[in-house]
PDB file of C-alpha atoms in Angstrom:
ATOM      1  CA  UNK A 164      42.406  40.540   5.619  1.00 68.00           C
ATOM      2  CA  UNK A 165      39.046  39.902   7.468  1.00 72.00           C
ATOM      3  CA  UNK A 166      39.755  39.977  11.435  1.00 75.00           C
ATOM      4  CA  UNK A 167      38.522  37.230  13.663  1.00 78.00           C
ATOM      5  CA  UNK A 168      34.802  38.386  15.037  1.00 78.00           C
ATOM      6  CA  UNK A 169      35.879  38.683  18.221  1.00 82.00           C
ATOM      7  CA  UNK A 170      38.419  41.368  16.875  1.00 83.00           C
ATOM      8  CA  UNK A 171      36.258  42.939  14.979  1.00 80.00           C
ATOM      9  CA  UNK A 172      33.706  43.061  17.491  1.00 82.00           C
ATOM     10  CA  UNK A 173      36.601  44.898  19.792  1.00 82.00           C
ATOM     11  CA  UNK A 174      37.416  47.123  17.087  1.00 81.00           C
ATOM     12  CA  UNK A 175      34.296  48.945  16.249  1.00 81.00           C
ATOM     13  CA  UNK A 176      33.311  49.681  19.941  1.00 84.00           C
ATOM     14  CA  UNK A 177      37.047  51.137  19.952  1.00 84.00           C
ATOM     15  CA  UNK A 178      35.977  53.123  16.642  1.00 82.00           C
ATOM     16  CA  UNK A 179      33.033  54.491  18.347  1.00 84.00           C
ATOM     17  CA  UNK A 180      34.907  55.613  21.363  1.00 85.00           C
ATOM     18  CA  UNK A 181      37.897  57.179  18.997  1.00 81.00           C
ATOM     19  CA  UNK A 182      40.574  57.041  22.154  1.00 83.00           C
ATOM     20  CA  UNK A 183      43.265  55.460  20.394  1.00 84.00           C
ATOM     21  CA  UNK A 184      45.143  54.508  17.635  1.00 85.00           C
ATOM     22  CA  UNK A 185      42.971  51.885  15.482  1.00 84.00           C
ATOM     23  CA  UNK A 186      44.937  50.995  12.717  1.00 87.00           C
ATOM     24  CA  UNK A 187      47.579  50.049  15.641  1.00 88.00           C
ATOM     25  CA  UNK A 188      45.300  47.898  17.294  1.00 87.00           C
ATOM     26  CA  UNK A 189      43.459  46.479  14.253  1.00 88.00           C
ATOM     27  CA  UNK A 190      47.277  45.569  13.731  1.00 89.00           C
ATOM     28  CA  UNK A 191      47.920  43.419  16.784  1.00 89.00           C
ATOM     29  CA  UNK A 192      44.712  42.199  16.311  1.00 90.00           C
ATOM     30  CA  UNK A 193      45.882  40.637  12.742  1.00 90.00           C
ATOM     31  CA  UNK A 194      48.405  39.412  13.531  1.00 91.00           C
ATOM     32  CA  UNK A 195      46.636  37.189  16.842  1.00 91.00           C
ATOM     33  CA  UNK A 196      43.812  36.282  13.797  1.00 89.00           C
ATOM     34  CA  UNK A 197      46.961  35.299  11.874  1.00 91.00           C
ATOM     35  CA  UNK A 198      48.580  33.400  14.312  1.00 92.00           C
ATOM     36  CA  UNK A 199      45.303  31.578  15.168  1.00 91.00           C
ATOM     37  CA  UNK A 200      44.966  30.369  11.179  1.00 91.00           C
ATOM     38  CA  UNK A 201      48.307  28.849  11.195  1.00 93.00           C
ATOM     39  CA  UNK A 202      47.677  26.942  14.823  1.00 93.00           C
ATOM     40  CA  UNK A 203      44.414  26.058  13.193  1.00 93.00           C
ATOM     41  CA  UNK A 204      46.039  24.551   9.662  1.00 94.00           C
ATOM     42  CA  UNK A 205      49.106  23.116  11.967  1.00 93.00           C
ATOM     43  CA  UNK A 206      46.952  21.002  13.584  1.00 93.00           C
ATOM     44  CA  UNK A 207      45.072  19.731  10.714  1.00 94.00           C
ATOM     45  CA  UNK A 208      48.138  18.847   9.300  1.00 93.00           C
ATOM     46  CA  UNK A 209      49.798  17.055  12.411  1.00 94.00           C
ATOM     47  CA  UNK A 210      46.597  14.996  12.953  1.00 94.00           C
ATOM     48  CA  UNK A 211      47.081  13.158  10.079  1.00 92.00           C
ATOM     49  CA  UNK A 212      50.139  12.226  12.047  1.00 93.00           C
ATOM     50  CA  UNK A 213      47.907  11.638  15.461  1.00 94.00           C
ATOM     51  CA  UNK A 214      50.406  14.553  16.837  1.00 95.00           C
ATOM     52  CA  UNK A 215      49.302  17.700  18.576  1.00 93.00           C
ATOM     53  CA  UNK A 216      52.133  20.279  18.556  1.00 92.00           C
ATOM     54  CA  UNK A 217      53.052  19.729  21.893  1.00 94.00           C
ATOM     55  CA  UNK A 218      53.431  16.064  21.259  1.00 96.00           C
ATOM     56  CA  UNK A 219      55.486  16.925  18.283  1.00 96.00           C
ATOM     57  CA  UNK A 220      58.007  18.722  20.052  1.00 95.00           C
ATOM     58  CA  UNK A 221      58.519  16.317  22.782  1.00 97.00           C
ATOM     59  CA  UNK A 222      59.593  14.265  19.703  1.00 97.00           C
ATOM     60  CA  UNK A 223      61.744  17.147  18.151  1.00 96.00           C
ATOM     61  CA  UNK A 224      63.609  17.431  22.022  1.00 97.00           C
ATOM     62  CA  UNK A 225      63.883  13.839  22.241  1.00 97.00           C
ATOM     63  CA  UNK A 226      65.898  13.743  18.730  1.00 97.00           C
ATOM     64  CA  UNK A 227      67.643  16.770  19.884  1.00 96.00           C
ATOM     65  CA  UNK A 228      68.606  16.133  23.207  1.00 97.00           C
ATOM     66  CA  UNK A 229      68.570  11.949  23.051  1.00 95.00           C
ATOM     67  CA  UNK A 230      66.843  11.435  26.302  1.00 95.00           C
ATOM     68  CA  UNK A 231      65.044  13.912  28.487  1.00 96.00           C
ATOM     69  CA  UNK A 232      63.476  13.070  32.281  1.00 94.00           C
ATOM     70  CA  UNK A 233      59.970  14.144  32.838  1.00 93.00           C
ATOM     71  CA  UNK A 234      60.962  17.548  34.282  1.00 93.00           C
ATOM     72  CA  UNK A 235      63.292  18.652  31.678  1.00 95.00           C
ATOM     73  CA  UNK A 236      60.728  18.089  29.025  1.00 96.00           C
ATOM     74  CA  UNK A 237      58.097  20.439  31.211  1.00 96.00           C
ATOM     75  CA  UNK A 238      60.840  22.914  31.381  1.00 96.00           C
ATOM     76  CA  UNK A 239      61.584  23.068  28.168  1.00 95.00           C
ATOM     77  CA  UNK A 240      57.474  23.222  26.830  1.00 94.00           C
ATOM     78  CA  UNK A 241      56.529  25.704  29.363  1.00 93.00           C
ATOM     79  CA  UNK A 242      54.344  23.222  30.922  1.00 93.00           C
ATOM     80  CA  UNK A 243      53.393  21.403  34.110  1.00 94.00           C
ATOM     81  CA  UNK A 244      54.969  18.065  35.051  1.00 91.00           C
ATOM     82  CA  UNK A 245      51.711  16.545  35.185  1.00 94.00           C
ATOM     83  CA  UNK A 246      50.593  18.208  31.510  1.00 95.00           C
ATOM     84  CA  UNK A 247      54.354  16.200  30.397  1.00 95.00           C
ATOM     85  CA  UNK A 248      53.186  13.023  31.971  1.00 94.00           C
ATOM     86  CA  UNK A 249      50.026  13.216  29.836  1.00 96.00           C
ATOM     87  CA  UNK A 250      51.247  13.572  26.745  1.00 96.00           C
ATOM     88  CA  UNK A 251      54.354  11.541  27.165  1.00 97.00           C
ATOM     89  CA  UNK A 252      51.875   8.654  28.518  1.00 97.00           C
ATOM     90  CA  UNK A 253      50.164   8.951  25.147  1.00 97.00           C
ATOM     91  CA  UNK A 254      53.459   8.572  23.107  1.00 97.00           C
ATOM     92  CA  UNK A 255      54.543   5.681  24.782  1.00 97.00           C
ATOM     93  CA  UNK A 256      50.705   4.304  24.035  1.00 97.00           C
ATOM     94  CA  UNK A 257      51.321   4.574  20.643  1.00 97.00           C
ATOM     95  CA  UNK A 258      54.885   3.567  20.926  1.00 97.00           C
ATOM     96  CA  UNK A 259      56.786   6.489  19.546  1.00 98.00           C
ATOM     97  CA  UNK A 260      58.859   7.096  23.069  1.00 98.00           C
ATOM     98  CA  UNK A 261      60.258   4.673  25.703  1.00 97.00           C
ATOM     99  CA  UNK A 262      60.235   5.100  29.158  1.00 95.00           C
ATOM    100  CA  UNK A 263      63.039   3.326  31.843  1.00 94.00           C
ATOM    101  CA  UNK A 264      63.895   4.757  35.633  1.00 91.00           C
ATOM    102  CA  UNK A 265      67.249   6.697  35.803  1.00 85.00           C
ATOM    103  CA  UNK A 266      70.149   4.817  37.078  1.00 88.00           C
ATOM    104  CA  UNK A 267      71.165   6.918  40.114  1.00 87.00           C
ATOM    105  CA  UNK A 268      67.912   8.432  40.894  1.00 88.00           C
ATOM    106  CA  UNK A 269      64.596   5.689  40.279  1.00 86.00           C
ATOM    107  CA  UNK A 270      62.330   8.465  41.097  1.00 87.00           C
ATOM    108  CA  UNK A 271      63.269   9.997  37.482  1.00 89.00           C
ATOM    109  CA  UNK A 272      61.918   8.476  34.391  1.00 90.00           C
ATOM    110  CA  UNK A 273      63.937   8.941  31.352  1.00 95.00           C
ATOM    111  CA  UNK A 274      61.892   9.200  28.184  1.00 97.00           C
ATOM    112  CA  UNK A 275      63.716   8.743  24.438  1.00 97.00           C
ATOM    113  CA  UNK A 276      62.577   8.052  21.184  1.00 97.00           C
ATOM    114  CA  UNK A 277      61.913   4.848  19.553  1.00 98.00           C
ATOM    115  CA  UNK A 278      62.431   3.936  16.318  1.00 97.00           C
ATOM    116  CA  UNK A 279      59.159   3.935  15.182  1.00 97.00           C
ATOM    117  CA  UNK A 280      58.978   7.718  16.759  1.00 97.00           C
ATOM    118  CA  UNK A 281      61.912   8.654  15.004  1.00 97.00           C
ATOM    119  CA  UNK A 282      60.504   7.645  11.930  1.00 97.00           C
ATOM    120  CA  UNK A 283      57.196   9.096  12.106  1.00 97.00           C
ATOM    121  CA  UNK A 284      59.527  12.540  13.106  1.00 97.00           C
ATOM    122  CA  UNK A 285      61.210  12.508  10.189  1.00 96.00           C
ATOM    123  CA  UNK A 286      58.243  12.031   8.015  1.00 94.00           C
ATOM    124  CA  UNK A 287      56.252  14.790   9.879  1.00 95.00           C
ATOM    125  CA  UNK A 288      59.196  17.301   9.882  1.00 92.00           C
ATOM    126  CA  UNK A 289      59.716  16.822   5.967  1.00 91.00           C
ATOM    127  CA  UNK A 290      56.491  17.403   5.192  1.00 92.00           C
ATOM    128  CA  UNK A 291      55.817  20.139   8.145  1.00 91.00           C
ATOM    129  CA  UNK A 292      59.201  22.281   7.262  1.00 91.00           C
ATOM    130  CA  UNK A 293      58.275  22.592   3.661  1.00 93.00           C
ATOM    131  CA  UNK A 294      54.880  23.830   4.727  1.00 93.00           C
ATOM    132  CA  UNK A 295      55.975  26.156   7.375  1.00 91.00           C
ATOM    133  CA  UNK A 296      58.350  28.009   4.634  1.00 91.00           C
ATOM    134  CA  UNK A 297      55.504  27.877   2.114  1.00 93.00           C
ATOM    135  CA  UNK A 298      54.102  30.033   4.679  1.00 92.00           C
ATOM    136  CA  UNK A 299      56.512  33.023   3.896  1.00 90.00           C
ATOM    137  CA  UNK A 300      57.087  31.564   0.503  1.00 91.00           C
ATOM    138  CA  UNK A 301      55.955  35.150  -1.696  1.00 92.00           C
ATOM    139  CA  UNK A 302      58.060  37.543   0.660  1.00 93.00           C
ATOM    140  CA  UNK A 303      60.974  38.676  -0.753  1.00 95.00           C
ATOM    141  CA  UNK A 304      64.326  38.139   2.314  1.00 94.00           C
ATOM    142  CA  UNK A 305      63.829  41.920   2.739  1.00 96.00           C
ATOM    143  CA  UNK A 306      60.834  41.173   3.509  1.00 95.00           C
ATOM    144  CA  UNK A 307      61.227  38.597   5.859  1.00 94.00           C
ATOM    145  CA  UNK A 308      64.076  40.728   7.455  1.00 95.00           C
ATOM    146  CA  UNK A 309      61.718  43.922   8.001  1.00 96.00           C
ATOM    147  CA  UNK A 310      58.955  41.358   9.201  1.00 93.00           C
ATOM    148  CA  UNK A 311      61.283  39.621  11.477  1.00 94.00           C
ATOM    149  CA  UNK A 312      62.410  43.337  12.633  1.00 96.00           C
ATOM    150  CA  UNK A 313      58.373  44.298  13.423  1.00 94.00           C
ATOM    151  CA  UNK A 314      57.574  41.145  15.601  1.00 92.00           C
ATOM    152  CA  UNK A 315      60.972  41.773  17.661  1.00 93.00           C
ATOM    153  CA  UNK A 316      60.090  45.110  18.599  1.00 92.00           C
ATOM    154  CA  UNK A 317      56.494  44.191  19.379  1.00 91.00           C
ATOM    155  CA  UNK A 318      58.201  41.400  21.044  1.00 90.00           C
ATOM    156  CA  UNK A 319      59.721  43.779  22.948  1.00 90.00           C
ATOM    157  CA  UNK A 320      57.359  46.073  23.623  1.00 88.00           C
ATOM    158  CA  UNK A 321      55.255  43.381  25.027  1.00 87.00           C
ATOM    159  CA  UNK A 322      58.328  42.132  27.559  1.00 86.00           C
ATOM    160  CA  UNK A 323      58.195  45.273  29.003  1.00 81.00           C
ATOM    161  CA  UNK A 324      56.728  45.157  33.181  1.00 63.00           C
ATOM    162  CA  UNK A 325      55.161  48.742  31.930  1.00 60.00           C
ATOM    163  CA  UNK A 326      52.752  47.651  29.551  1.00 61.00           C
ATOM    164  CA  UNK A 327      51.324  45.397  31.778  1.00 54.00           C
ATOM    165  CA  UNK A 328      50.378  47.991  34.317  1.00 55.00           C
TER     166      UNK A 328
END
């Protein structure tokens, strides 16, 4: 598999200098280029939908969860409350979420799906699921069980306060 440039780039100054391991770095640095080709074909397939991922799964913890204020849906994404205001303003734009104050507290806004956004989430996840296996569709479960076993230790090894310094 060809590497991203700016991999490769990295990689042959790091071959020049012979310090460290290469085929270990040339490694990580598949699987980032990997990583980036499915965010790249993710969102060509979710724009058909007008979804970005993030919009996507606001949906998928609306449906889960029923309703969701503002600040739980940040804290679940990872993101800032004004990121979630964003993208939530967008879905209710395009009228796949509804937005009402909470009773006790009208400083909170409740967001859930509508019916339109449920409907446009089940479409998407049909058609996304299928392609997200088809992703791993020519490994064997061994496979995916020794592949699942690899990312968790680099997983891991990454966690670690250690690495870092």
């Amino acid at each position: 598999m060809q590497l991203e440039n700016r991999y490769l780039s990295f990689c042959n100054i790091l071959k020049k200098q012979n310090t460290v391991d290469l085929e270990k770095i040339r490694t990580c640095f598949t699987l980032l280029s990997v990583a980036n080709l499915i965010d790249i074909e993710c969102a060509k397939r979710l724009d058909k939908y007008h979804l970005s991922e993030s919009r996507l799964i606001i949906l998928v913890l609306l449906k889960e969860y029923q309703e969701l204020s503002l600040q739980e849906i940040a804290k679940l994404l990872g993101i800032t409350k004004a990121s979630t205001t964003t993208l939530v303003s967008s879905l209710i734009n395009d009228g796949l979420v509804s937005k009402r104050n909470d009773e006790n507290d009208k400083r909170i806004s409740i967001i859930c799906l509508t019916p339109t956004g449920m409907d446009l989430l089940t479409e998407t996840l049909n058609e996304h699921s299928v392609w997200i296996e088809k992703i791993t569709n020519n490994l064997s479960d061994n496979d995916v069980a020794i592949f699942r076993k690899v990312l968790s230790q680099i997983h891991e090894n990454v966690s670690k306060k250690e690495i870092i310094k």
